[in-house]
mmCIF file of C-alpha atoms in Angstrom:
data_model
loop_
_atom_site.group_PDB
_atom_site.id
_atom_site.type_symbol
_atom_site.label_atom_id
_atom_site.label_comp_id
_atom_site.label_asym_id
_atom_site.label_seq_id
_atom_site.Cartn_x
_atom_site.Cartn_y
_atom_site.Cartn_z
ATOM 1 C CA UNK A 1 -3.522 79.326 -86.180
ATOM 2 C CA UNK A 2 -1.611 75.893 -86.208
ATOM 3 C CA UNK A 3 -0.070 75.214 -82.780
ATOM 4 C CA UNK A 4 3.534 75.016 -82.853
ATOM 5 C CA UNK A 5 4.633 71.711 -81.603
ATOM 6 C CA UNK A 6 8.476 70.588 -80.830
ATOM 7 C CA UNK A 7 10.769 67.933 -79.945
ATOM 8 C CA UNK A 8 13.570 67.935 -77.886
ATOM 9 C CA UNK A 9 15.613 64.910 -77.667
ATOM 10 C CA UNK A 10 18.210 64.605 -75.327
ATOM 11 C CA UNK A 11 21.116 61.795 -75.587
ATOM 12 C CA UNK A 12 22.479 61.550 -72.195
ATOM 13 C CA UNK A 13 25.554 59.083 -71.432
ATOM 14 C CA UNK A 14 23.010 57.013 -69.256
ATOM 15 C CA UNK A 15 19.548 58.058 -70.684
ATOM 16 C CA UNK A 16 18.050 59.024 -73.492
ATOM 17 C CA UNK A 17 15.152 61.880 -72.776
ATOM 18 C CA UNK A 18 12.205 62.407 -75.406
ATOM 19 C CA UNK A 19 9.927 65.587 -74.830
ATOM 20 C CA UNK A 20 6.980 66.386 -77.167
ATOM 21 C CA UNK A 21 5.550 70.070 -76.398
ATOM 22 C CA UNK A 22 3.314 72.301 -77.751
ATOM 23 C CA UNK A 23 4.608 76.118 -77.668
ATOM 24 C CA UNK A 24 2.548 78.229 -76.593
ATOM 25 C CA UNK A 25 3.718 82.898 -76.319
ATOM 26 C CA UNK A 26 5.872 82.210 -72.972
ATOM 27 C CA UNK A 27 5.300 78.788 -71.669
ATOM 28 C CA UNK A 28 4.672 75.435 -73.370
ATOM 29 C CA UNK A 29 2.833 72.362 -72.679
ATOM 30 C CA UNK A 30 3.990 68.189 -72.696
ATOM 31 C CA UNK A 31 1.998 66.774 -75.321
ATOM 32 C CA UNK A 32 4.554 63.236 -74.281
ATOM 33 C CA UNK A 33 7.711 62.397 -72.474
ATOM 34 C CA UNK A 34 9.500 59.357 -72.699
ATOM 35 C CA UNK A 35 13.002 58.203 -70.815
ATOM 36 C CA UNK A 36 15.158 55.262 -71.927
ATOM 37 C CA UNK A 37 17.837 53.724 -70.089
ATOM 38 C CA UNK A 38 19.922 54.030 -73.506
ATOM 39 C CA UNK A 39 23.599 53.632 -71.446
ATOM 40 C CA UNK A 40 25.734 54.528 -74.847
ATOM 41 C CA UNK A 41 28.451 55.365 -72.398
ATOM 42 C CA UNK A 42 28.481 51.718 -70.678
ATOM 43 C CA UNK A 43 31.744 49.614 -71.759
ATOM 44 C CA UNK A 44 33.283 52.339 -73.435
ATOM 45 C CA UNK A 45 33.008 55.786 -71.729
ATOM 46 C CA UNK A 46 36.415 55.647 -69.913
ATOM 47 C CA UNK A 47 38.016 54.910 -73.719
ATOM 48 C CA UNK A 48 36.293 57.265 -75.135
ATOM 49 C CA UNK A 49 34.438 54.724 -77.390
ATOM 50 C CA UNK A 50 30.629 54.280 -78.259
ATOM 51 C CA UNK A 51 30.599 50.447 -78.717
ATOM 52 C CA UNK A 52 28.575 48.709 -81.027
ATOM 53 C CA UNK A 53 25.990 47.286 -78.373
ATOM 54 C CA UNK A 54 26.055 50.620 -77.152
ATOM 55 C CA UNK A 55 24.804 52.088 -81.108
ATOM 56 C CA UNK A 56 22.450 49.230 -81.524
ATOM 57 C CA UNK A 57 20.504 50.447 -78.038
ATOM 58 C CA UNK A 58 20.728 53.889 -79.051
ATOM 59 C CA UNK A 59 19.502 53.507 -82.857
ATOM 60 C CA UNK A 60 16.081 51.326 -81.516
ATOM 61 C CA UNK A 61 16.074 54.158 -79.244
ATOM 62 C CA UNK A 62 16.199 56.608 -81.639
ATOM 63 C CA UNK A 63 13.652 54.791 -83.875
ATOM 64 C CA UNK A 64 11.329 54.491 -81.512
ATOM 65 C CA UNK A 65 11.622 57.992 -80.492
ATOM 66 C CA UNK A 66 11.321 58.965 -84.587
ATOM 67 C CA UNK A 67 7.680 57.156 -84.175
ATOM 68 C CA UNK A 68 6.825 59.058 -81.806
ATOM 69 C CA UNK A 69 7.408 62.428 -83.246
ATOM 70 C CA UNK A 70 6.554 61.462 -86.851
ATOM 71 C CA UNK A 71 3.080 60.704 -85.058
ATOM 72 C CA UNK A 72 2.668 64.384 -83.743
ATOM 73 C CA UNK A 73 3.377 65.623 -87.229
ATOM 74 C CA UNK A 74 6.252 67.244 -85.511
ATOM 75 C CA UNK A 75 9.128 68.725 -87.692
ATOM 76 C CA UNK A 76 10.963 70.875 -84.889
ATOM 77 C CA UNK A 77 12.971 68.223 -83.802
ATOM 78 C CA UNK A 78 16.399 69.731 -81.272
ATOM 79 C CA UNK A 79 18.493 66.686 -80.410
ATOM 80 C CA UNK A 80 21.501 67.541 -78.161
ATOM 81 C CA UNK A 81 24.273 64.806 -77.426
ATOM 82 C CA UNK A 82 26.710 64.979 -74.271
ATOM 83 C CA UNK A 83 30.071 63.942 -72.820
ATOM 84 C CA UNK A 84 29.851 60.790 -74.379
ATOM 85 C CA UNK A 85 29.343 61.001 -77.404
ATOM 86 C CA UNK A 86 31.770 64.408 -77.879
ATOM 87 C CA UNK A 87 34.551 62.672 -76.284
ATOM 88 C CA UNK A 88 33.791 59.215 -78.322
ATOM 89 C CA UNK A 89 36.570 58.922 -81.204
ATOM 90 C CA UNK A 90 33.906 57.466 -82.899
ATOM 91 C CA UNK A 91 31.225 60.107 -81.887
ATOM 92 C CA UNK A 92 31.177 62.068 -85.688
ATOM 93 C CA UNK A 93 30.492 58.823 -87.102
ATOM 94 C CA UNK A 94 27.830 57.893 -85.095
ATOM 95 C CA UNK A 95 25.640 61.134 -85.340
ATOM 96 C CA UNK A 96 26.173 61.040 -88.930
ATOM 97 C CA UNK A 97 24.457 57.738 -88.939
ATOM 98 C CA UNK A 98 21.819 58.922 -86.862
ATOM 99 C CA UNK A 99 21.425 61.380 -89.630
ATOM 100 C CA UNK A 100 21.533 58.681 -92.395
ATOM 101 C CA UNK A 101 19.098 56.399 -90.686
ATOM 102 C CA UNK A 102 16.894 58.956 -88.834
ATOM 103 C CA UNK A 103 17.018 62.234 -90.477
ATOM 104 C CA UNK A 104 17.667 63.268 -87.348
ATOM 105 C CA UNK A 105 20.705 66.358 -86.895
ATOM 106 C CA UNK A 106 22.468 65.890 -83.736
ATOM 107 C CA UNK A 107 23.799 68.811 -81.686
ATOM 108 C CA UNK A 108 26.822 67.830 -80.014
ATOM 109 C CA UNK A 109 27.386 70.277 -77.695
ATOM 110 C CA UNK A 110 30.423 71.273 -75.650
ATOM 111 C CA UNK A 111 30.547 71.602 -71.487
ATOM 112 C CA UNK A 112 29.621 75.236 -71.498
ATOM 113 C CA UNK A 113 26.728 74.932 -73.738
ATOM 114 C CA UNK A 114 25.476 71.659 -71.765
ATOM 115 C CA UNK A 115 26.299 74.269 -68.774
ATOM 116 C CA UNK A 116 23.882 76.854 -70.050
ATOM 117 C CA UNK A 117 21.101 74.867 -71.338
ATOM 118 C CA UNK A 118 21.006 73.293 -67.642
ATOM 119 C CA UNK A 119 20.961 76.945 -65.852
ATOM 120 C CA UNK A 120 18.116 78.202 -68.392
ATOM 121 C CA UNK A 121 15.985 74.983 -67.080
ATOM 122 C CA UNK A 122 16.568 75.862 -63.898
ATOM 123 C CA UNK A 123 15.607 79.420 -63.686
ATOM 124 C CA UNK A 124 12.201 78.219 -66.380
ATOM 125 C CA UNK A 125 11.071 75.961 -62.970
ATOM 126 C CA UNK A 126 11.481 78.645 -60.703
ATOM 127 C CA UNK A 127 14.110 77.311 -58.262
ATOM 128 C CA UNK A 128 16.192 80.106 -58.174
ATOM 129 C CA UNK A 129 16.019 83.543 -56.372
ATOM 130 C CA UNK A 130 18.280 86.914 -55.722
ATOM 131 C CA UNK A 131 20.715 84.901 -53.688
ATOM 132 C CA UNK A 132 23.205 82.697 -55.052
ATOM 133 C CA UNK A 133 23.240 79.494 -55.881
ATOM 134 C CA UNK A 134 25.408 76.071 -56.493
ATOM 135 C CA UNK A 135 23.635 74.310 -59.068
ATOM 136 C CA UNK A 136 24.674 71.081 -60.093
ATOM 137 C CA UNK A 137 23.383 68.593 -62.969
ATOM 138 C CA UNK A 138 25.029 64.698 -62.469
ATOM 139 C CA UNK A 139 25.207 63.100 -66.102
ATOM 140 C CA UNK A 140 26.416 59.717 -66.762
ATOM 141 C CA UNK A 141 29.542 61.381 -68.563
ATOM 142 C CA UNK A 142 29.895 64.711 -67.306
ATOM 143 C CA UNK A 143 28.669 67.043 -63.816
ATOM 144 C CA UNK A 144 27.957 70.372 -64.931
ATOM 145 C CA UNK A 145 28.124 73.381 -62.452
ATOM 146 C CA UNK A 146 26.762 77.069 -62.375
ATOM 147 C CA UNK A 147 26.841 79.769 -59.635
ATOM 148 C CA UNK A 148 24.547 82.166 -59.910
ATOM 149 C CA UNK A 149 20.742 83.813 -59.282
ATOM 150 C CA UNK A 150 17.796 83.800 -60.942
ATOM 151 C CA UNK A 151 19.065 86.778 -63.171
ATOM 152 C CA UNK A 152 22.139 85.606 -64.469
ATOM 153 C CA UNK A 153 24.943 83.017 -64.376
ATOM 154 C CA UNK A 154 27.759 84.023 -62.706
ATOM 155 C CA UNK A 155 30.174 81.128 -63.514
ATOM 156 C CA UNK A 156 29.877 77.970 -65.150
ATOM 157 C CA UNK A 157 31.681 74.951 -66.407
ATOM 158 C CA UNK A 158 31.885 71.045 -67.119
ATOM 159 C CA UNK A 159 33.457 68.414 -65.414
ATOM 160 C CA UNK A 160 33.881 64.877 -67.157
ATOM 161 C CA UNK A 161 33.427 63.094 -63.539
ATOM 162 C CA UNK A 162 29.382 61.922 -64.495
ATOM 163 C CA UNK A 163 28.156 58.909 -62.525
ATOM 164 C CA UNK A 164 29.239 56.542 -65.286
ATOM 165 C CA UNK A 165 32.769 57.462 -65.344
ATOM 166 C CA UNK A 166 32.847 57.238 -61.768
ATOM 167 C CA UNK A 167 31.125 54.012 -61.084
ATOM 168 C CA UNK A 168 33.530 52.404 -63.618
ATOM 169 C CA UNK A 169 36.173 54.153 -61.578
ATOM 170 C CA UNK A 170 35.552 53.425 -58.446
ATOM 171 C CA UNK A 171 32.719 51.110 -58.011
ATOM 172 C CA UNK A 172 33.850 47.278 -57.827
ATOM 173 C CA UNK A 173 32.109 46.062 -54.404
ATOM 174 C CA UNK A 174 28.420 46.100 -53.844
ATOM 175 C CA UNK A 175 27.857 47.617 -51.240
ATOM 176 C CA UNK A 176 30.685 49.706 -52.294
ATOM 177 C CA UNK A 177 33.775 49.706 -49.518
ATOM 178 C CA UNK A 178 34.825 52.535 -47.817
ATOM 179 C CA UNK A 179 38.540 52.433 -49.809
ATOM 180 C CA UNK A 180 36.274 53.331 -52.764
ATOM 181 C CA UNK A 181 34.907 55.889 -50.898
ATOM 182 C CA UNK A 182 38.149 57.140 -49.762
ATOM 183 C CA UNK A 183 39.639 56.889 -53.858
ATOM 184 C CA UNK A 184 36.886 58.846 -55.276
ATOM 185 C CA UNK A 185 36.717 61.268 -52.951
ATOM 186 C CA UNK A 186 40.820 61.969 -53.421
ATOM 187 C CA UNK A 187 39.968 62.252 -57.503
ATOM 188 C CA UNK A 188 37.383 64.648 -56.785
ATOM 189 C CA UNK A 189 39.818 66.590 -54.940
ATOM 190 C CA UNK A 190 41.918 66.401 -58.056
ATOM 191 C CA UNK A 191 39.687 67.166 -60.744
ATOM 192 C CA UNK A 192 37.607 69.899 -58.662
ATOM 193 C CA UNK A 193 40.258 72.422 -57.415
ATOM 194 C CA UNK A 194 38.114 75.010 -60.318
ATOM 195 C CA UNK A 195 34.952 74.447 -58.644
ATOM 196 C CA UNK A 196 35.853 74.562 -55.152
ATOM 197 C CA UNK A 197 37.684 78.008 -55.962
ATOM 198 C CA UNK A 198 34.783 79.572 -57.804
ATOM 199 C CA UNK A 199 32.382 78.589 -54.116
ATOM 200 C CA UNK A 200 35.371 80.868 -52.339
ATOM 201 C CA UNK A 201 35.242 83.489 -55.077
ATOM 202 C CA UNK A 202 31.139 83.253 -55.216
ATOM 203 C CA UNK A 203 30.105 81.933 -51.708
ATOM 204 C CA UNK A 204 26.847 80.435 -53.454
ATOM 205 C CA UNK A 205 24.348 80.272 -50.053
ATOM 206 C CA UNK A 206 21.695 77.856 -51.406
ATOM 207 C CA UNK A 207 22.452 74.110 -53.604
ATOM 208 C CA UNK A 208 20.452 73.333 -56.387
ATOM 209 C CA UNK A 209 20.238 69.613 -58.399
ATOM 210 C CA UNK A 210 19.149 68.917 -60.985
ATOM 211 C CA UNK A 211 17.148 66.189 -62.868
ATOM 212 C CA UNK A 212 18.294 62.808 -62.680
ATOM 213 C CA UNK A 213 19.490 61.428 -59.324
ATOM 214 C CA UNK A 214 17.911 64.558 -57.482
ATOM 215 C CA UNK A 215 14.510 63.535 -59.273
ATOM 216 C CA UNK A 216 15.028 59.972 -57.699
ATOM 217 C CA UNK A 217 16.557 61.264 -54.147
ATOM 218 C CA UNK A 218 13.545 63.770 -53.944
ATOM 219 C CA UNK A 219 11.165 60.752 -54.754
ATOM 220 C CA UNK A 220 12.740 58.584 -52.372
ATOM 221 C CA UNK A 221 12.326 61.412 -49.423
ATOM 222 C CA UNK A 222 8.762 62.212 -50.579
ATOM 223 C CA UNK A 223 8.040 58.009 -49.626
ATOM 224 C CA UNK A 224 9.247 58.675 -46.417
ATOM 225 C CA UNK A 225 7.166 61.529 -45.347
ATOM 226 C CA UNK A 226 4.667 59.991 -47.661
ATOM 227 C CA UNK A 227 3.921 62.802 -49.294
ATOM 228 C CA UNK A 228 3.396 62.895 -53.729
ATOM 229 C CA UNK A 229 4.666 65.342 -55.468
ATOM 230 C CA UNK A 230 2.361 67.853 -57.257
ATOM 231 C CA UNK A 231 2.169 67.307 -60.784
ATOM 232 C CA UNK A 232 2.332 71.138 -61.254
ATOM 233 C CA UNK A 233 5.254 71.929 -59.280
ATOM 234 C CA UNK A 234 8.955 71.350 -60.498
ATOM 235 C CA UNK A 235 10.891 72.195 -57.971
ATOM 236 C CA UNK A 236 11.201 70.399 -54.276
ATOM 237 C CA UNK A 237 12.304 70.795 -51.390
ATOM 238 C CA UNK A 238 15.121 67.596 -49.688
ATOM 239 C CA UNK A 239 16.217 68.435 -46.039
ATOM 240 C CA UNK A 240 19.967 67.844 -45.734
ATOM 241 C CA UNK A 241 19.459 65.415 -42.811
ATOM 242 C CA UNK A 242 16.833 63.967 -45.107
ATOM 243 C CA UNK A 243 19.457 63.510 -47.826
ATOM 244 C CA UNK A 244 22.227 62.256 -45.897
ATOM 245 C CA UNK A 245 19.799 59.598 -44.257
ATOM 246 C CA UNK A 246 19.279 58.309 -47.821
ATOM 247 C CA UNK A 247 22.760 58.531 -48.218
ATOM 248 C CA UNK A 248 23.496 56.269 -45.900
ATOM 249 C CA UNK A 249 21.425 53.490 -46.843
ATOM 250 C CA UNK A 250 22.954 53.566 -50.022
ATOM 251 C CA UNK A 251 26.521 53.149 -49.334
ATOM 252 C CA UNK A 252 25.374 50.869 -47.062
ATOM 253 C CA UNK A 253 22.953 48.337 -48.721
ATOM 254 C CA UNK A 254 24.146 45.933 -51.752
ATOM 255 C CA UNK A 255 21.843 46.596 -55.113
ATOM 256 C CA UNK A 256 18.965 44.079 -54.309
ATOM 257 C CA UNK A 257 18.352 46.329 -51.127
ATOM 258 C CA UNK A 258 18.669 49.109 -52.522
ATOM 259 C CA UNK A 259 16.122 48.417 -55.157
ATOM 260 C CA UNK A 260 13.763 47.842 -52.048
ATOM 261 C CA UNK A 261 14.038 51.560 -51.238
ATOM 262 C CA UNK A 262 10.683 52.964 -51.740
ATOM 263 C CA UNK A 263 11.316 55.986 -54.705
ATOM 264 C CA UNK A 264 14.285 53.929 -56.405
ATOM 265 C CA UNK A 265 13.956 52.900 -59.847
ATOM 266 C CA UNK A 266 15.847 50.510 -61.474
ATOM 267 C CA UNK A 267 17.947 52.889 -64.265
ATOM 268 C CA UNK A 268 19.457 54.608 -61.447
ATOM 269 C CA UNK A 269 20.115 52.128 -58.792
ATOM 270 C CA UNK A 270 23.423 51.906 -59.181
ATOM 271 C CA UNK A 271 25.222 55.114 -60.340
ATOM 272 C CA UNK A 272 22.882 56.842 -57.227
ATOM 273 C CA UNK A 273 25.750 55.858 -54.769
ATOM 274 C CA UNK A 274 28.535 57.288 -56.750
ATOM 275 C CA UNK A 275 25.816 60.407 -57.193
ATOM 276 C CA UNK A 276 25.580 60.492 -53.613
ATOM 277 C CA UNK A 277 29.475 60.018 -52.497
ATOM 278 C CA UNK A 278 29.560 63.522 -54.459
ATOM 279 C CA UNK A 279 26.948 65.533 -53.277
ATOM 280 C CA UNK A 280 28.260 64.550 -50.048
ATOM 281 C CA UNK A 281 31.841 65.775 -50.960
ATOM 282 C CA UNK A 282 29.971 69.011 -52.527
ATOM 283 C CA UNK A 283 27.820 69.426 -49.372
ATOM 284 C CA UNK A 284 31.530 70.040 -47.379
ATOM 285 C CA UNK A 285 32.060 73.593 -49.188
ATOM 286 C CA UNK A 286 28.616 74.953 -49.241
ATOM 287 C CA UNK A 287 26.680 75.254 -46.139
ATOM 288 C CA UNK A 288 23.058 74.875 -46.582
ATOM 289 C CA UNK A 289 20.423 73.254 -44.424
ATOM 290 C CA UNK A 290 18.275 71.744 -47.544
ATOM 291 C CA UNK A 291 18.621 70.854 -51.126
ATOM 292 C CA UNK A 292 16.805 72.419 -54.026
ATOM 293 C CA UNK A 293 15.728 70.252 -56.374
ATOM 294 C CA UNK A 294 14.343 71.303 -60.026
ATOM 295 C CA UNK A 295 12.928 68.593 -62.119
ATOM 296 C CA UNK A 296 13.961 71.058 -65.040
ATOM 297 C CA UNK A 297 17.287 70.868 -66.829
ATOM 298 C CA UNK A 298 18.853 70.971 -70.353
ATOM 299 C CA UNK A 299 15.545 69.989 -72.495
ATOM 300 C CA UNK A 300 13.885 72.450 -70.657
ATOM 301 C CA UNK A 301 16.258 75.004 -70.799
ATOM 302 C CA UNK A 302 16.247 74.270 -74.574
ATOM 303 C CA UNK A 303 12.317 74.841 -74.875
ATOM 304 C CA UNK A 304 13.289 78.089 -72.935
ATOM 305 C CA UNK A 305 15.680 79.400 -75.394
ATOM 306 C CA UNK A 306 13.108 78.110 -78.372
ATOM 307 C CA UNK A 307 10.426 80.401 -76.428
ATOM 308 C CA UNK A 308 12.550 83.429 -76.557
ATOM 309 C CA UNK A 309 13.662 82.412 -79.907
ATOM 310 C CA UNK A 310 17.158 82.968 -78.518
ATOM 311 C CA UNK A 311 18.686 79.212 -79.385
ATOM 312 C CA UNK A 312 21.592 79.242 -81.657
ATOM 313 C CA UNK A 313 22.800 75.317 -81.437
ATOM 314 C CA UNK A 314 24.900 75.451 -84.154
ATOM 315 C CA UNK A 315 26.900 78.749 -81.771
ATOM 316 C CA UNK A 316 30.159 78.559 -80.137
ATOM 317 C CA UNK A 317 28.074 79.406 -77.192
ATOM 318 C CA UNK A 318 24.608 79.855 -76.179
ATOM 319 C CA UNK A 319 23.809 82.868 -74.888
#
């Protein structure tokens, strides 16, 4: 029988994630992954435009990533766009030129979908258990949030307030000063009275990240314990006092420091402090001694759904 084969690509407001996978009854394995600092939301994000730099990185993205899959004989192909692209005024016209140019049908999916996808990665890497958890996923556009256990999702929803938005925001001074500390930490307030009422109604016990900047803070711990990370495993383990050393240095050190860090890498260097200034504001309302962090998120969660043959894109909602 011919192995099924897919590819999920996922057009984040900061990166651009290609996954190549063979499917196998219940699990599936990378055949390639690929990500690209694409940055479609930089310049525009906060007026909810894609600008034409912005298109130009993303189509020789996108062509490159075409290559790729063309090369696997791969016709399965699940692309998912985000917050910046389904906020862009411009963001029809744009996937409809990926389509022109690519063959390529972009799902641009709302908060709650982008929501769910992220929750199904996370159970698929095993981070979860009976209790309940905070799980959060920092995109460059928008921070999606579920409470819930590793049988079902209790609550979940999207905030635009990614690491983009807020480093456009609030970011000016490198190192950034502690009045921009103090300003972002006052719009959090204001934009996460939902969230902070759903931990009172919930009382999640255990904080989960993923993808992204947790990938990058887990990294960054590992160096200085130097210990690697197993190539099976996707889910690890950051200390709280462990994070909120890192934490430190980063608020602290200007961008040619922080580059210095052992575990940093350069696409994430500087949204990571605006990442960090909120799981530190999150970290107030849950109490938990470590962080959870799942390398597994929304293309995984995808490949979950395409397992289960459960993944209706074109849906309201997935479910």
């Amino acid at each position: 029988m011919i192995p099924r084969k897919a590819a999920i690509i996922d057009m984040g407001t900061n990166t651009f994630h290609l996954l190549l996978v063979e499917l196998s009854a219940d699990n599936f394995t990378t055949l390639y992954k690929e990500k690209i600092a694409v940055k479609i939301g930089q310049g525009g994000i906060n007026r909810n435009l894609i600008t034409e730099d912005a298109k130009k990185r993303a189509f020789h993205t996108l062509g490159h990533f075409k290559n790729l899959i063309d090369g696997e004989s791969i016709t399965e192909i699940f692309a998912f766009a985000t917050s910046a692209v389904r906020n862009a005024d411009n963001g029809q016209d744009f996937v409809a030129e990926i389509k022109n140019r690519f063959n390529i049908t972009v799902h641009v999916i709302d908060g709650v979908q982008e929501a769910h996808l992220i929750y199904e990665g996370i159970k698929f890497s095993g981070s979860l258990d009976q209790e309940t958890h905070l799980m959060m996923d920092i995109g460059g556009g928008s921070v999606e949030f579920i409470i819930g256990n590793n049988q079902k999702a209790f609550w979940k929803q999207s905030f635009e307030i990614g690491g983009q938005r807020l480093l456009d925001l609030f970011h000016y001074h490198d190192p950034i000063i502690s009045e921009e500390i103090t300003n972002l930490n006052l719009h959090l307030e204001n934009k996460l009275s939902e969230l902070i009422s759903a931990i009172k109604t919930y009382q999640p016990t255990k904080l989960v990240g993923a993808s992204g900047t947790f990938d990058t803070l887990s990294d960054m711990y590992y160096e200085t314990i130097h210990r690697q990370k197993g190539k099976a495993e996707q889910s690890f383990i950051l200390p709280r006092d462990g994070f909120e050393t890192l934490a430190e240095q980063l608020l602290t050190l200007n961008k040619a420091e922080r580059l210095k860090i052992p575990g940093m890498i350069p696409m994430r260097v500087d949204m990571i402090v605006v990442a960090s200034c909120l799981i530190k504001y999150i970290l107030n309302f849950v109490p938990v001694d470590s962080l959870i962090c799942s390398s597994y998120a929304l293309k995984e969660g995808a490949i979950s759904q395409l397992l289960s043959n459960s993944i209706l894109i074109a849906a309201p909602e997935i479910e």
